Coordinates of C-alpha atoms in Angstrom, one line a residue:
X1 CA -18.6 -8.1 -10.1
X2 CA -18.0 -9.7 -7.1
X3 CA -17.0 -13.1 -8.7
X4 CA -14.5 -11.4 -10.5
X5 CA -13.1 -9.4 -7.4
X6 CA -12.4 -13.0 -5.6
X7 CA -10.8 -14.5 -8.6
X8 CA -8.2 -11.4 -8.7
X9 CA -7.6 -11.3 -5.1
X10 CA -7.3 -15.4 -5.6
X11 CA -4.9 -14.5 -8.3
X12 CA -2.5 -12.0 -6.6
X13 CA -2.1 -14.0 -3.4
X14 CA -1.0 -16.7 -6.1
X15 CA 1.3 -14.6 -7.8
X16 CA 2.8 -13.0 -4.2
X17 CA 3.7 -15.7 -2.4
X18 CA 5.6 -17.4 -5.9
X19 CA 9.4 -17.2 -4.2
X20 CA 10.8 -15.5 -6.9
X21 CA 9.1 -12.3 -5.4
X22 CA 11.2 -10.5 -2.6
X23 CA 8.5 -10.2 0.2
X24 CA 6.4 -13.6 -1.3
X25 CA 7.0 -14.8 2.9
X26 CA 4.2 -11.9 4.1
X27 CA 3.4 -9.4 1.8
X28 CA -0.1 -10.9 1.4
X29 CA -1.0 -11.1 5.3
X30 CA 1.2 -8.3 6.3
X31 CA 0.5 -5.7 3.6
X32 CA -2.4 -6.8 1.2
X33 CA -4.8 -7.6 3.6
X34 CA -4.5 -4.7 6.2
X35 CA -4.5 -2.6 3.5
X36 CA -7.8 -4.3 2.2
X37 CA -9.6 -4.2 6.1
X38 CA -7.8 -0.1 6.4
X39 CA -9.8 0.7 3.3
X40 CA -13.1 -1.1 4.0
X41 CA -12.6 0.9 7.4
X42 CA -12.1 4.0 5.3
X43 CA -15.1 2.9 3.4
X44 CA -17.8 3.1 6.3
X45 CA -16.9 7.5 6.5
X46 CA -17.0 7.7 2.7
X47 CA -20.0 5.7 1.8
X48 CA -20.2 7.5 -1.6
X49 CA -16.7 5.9 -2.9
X50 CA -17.0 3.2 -5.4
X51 CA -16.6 0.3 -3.4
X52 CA -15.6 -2.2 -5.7
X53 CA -13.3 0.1 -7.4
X54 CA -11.5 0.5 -4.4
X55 CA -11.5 -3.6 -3.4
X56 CA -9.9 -4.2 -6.8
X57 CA -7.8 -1.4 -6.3
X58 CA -6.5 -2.8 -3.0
X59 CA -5.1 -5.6 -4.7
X60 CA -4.1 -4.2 -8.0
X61 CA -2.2 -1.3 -6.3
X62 CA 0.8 -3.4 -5.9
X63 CA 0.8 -6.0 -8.5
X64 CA 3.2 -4.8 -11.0
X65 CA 6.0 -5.0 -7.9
X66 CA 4.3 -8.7 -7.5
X67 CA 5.5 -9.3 -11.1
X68 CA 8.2 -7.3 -11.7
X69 CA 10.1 -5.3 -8.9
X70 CA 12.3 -3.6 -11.3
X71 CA 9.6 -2.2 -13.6
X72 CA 6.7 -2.2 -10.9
X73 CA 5.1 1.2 -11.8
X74 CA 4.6 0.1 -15.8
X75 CA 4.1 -3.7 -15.2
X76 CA 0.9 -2.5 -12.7
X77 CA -0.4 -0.6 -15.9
X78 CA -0.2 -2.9 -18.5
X79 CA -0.3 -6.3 -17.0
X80 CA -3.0 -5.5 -14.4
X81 CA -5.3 -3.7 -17.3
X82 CA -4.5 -7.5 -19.2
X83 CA -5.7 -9.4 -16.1
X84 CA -8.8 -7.6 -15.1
X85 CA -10.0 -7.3 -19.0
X86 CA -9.1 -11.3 -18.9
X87 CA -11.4 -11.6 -15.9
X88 CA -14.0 -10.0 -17.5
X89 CA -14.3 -6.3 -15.5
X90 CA -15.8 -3.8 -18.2
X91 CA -13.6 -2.1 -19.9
X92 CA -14.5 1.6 -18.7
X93 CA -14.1 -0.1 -15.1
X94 CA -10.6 -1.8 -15.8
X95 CA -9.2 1.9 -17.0
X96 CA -10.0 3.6 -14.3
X97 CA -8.6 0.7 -12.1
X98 CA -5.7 1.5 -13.6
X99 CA -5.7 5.3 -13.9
X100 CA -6.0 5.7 -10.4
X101 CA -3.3 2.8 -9.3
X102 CA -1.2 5.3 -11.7
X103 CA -2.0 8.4 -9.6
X104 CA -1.3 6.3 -6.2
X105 CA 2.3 5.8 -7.8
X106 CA 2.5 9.5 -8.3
X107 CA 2.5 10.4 -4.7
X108 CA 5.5 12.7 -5.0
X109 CA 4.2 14.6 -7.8
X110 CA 0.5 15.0 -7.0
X111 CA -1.2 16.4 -4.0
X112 CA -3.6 12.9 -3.6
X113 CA -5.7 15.2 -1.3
X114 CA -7.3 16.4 -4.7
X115 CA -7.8 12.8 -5.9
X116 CA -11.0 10.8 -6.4
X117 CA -12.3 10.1 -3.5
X118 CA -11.3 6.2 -4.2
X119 CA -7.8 7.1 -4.8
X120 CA -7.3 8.9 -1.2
X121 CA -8.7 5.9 0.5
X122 CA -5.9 3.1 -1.1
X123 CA -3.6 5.7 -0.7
X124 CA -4.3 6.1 2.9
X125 CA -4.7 2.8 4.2
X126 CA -1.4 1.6 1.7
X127 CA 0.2 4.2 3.9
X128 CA -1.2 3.7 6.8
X129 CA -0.8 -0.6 6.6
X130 CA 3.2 0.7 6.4
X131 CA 2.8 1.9 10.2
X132 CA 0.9 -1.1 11.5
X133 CA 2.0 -4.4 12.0
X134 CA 5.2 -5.5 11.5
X135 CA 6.2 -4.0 7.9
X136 CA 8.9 -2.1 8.6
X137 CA 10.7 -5.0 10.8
X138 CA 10.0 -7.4 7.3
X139 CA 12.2 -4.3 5.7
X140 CA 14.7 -4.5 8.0
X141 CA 15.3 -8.3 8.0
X142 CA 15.4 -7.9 3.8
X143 CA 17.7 -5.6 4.0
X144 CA 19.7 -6.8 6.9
X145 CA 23.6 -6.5 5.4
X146 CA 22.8 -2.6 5.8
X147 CA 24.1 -1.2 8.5
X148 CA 21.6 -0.4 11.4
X149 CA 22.0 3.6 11.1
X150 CA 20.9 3.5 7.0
X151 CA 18.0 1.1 7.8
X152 CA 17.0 3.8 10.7
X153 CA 16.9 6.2 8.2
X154 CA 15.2 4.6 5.8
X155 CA 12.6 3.8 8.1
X156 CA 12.3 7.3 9.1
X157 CA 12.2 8.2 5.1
X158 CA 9.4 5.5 4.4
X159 CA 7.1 7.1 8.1
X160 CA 7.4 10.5 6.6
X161 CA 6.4 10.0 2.8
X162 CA 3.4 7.7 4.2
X163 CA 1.9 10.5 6.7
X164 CA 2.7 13.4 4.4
X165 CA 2.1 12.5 1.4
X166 CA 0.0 9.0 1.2
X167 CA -2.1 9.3 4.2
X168 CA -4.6 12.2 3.4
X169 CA -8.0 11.0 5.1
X170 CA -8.7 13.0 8.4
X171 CA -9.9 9.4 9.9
X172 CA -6.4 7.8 8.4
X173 CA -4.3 10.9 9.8
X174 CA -5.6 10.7 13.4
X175 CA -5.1 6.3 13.5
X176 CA -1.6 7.2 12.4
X177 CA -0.3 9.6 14.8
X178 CA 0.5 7.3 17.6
X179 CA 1.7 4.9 15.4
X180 CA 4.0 7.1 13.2
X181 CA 5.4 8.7 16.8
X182 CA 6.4 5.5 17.9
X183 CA 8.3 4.3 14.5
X184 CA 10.3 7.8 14.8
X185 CA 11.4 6.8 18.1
X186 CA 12.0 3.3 16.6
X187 CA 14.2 5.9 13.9
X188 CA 15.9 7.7 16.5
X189 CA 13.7 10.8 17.1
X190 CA 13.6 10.3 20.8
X191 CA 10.8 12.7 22.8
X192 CA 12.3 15.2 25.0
X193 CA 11.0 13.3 28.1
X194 CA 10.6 9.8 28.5
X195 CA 8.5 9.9 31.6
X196 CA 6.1 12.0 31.9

């Protein structure tokens, strides 16, 4: 199995840093692989979880965007089931890949909390890789004809769906806090006092 993990990790750091994709200047250093070290973190507390589920996981979670920004959700279904049968992942294996990259996209509709065990851990440390680093500043030089006060809220928007809704491991919730303070004061939620 663990051949076929390197040669899909190989093959979606290919595919992200092709310049036709947006974020193809960091999305592998700044996203994919703190995501991939969050959940091997997350992996030490939960030492029943699937490993290599979750390591392919990591790097199929966002590889429909990789593709195809505009149709990211399906393109991560049906292109990543393609490329992890191509690789030679068993079958029962590549569905669940896929089934629980589908529930990770459902975020807003699911309560991930009641997840598999391997889907709360992506989910957590995707979230949780949006508050560390320098993500949110990539966001702000993409998007950088917006004016200052939309890009403020946005990043506000993006803090708030991670911590309530994609960040549901007790051990991903506490390593978040300080962060996610800090990137509402970044957004304009200033604390009452400043010194304390």
């Amino acid at each position: 199995m663990l051949d076929k993990l390197i040669s899909f990790k190989h093959h979606v750091c290919a595919v992200a840093n092709d310049p036709e994709f947006i974020h193809h200047a960091w999305f592998v250093q700044w996203h994919l692989n703190i995501v991939e070290k969050a959940a091997g973190e997350l992996l030490h507390h939960y030492p029943t979880a699937d490993r290599s589920l979750v390591e392919v996981m990591v790097w199929l979670h966002d590889y429909g965007k990789i593709l195809d920004f505009e149709h990211q959700y399906e393109t991560t279904l049906t292109a990543g089931r393609q490329k992890l049968t191509e690789l030679g992942f068993p079958a029962d294996f590549v569905e669940k890949a896929v089934s629980y990259c589908e529930m990770l996209d459902k975020k807003m509709e699911l309560d991930l909390k009641q997840a598999p065990i391997e889907v709360q851990i992506v989910s957590s440390a995707d979230g949780l890789s949006h508050l560390i680093g320098p993500f949110m500043y990539f966001w702000w030089q993409e998007n950088a004809t917006k004016p200052y006060q939309e890009l403020m809220a946005d990043t506000k928007a993006k803090a708030i769906k991670d911590l309530t809704r994609k960040i549901v491991l007790p051990e991903a919730r506490a390593a978040a806090e300080s962060r996610y303070a800090f990137i509402m004061e970044q957004s304009g939620e200033l604390p009452s006092k400043i010194i304390l």
